[in-house]
Short mmCIF file of C-alpha atoms and ligand atoms in Angstrom, two decimals:
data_model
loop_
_atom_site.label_atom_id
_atom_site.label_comp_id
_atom_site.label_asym_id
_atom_site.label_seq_id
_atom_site.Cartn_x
_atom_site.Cartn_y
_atom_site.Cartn_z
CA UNK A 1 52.08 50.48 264.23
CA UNK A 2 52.93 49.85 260.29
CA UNK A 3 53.73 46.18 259.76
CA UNK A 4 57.11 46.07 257.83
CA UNK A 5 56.24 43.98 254.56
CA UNK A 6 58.30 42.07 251.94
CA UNK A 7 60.44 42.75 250.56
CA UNK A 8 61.95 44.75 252.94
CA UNK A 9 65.14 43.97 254.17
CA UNK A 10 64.39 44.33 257.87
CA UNK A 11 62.56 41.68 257.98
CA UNK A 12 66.10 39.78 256.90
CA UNK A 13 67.88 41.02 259.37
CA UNK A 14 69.12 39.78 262.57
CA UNK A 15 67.12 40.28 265.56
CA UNK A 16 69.08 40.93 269.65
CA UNK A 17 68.02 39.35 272.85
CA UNK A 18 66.10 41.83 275.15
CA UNK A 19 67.50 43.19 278.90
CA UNK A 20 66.18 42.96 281.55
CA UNK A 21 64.63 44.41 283.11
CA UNK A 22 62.64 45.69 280.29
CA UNK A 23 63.00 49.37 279.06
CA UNK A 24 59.55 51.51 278.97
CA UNK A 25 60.35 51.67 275.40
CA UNK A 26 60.25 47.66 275.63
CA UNK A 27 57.18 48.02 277.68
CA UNK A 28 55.29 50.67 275.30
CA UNK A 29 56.61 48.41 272.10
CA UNK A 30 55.37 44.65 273.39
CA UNK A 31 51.90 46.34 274.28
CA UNK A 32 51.40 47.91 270.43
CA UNK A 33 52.56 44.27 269.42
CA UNK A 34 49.07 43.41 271.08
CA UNK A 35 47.37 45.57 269.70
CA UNK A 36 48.70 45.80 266.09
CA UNK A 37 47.93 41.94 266.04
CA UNK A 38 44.24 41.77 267.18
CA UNK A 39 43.89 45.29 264.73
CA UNK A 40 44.89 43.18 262.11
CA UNK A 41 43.52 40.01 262.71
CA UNK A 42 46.77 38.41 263.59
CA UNK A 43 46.95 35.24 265.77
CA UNK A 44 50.73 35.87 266.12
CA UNK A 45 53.02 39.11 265.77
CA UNK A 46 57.31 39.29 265.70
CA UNK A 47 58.75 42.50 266.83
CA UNK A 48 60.85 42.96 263.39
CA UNK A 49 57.72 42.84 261.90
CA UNK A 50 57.15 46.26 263.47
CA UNK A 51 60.54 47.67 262.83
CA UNK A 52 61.99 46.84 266.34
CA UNK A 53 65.20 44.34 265.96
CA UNK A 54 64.77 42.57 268.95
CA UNK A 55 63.77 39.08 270.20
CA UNK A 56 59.96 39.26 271.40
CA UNK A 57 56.93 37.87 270.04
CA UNK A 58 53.40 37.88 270.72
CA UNK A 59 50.57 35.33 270.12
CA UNK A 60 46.72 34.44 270.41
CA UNK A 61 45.48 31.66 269.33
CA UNK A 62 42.08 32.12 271.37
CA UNK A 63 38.45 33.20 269.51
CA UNK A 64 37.86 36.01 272.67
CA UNK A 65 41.20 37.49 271.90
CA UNK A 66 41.51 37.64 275.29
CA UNK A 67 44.45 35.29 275.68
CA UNK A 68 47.34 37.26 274.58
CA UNK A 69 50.90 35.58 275.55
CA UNK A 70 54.22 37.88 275.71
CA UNK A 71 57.27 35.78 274.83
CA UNK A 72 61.06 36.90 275.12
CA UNK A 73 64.12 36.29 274.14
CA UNK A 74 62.58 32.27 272.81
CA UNK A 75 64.24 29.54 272.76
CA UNK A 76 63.34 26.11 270.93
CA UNK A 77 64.46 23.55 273.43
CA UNK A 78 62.11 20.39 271.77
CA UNK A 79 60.53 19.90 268.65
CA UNK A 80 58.62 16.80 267.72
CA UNK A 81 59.89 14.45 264.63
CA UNK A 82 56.50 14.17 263.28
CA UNK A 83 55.71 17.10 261.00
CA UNK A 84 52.10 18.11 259.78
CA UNK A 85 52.06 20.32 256.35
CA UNK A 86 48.72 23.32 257.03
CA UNK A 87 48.21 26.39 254.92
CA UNK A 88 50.25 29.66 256.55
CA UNK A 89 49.50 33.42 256.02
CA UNK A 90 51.47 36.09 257.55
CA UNK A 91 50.98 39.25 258.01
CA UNK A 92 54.50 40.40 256.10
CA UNK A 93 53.15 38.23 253.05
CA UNK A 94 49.54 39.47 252.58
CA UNK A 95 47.50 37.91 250.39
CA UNK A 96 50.17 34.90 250.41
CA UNK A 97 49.07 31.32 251.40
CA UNK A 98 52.24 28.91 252.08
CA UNK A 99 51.71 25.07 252.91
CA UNK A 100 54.09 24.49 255.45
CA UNK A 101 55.12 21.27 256.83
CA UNK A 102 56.33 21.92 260.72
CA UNK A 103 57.00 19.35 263.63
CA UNK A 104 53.91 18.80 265.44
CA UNK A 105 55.05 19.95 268.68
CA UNK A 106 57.47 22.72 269.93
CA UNK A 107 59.15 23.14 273.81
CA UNK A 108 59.67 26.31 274.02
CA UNK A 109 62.17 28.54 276.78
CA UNK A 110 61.46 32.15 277.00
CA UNK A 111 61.31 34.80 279.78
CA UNK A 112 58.34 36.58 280.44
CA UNK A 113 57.80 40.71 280.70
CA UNK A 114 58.98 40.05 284.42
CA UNK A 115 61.97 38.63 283.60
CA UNK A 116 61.05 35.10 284.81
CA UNK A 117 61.94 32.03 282.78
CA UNK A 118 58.92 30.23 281.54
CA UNK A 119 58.53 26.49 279.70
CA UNK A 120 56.03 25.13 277.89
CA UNK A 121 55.62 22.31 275.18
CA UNK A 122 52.98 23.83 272.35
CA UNK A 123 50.54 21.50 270.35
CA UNK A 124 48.32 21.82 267.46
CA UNK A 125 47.84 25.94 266.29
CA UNK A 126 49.57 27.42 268.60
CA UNK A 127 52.96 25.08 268.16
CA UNK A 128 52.47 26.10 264.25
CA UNK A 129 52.36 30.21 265.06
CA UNK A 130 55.01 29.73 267.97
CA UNK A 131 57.21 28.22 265.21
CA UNK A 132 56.29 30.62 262.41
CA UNK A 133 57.15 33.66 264.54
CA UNK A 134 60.20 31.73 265.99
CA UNK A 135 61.13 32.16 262.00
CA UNK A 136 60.50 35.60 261.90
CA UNK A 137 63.26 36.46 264.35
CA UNK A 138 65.30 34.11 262.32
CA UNK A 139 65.03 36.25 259.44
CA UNK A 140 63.29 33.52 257.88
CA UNK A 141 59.71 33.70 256.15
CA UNK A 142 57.34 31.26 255.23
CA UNK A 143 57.68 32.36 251.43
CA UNK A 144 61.15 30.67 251.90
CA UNK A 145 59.51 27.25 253.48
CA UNK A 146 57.46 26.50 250.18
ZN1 ZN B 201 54.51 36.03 259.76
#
């Protein structure tokens, strides 16, 4: 899959919640996420920055690569009042580095590929990608946060 890069406008454009259950287009889409990220050397992947409007993203923050998580339709329920500033890249922004001061923690509400509802409260790297790609379905990039 072709990552959609700025300055193209799809990547400021609003972004739908997902049905479920999921559509094998859904299904075929959230599985080239995957794989598109670790081709890339992603740690975190939107699905508008595939060209596909809707609300899914996909992370992994582990060194095997082996830890892929599916999130859909996210919601941020929590998010901490203490903010840490850490360089961000992005795969829409190549060659960009953004300091970017986030909240230290994010609870997070989402649905897995099963259509189960799923909470968890994100620390450290994986609160600052959850975040970032929680942007990217805002329409929102991190050349905008600088
Ligand atoms: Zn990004």
């Amino acid at each position: 899959m072709k990552i959609v890069e700025q300055p193209d406008i799809f990547l400021r454009e609003p972004t739908s919640e997902v049905k479920f259950p999921l559509s094998s287009e859904d299904n075929v889409i959230i599985d080239q996420m995957i794989d598109t990220m670790y081709r890339n050397n992603g740690i975190g992947l939107a699905a508008n920055q595939v060209g596909y409007a809707r609300r899914i993203f996909v992370i992994d923050t582990t060194s095997s690569k082996a830890g892929a998580m599916i999130f859909i339709n996210p919601v941020i329920e929590k998010l901490a009042k203490e903010k840490l500033t850490e360089e961000e890249g992005c795969l829409s922004c190549p060659t960009r580095l953004v300091e970017v001061r986030r909240p230290q923690y994010v609870g997070l509400k989402w649905f897995c590929r099963h259509g189960e509802e799923q909470y968890k409260t994100f620390y450290h790297l994986p609160a600052r990608v959850v975040q970032h790609e929680m942007d990217h379905l805002d329409a929102k990039l991190i050349t905008d946060l600088s």
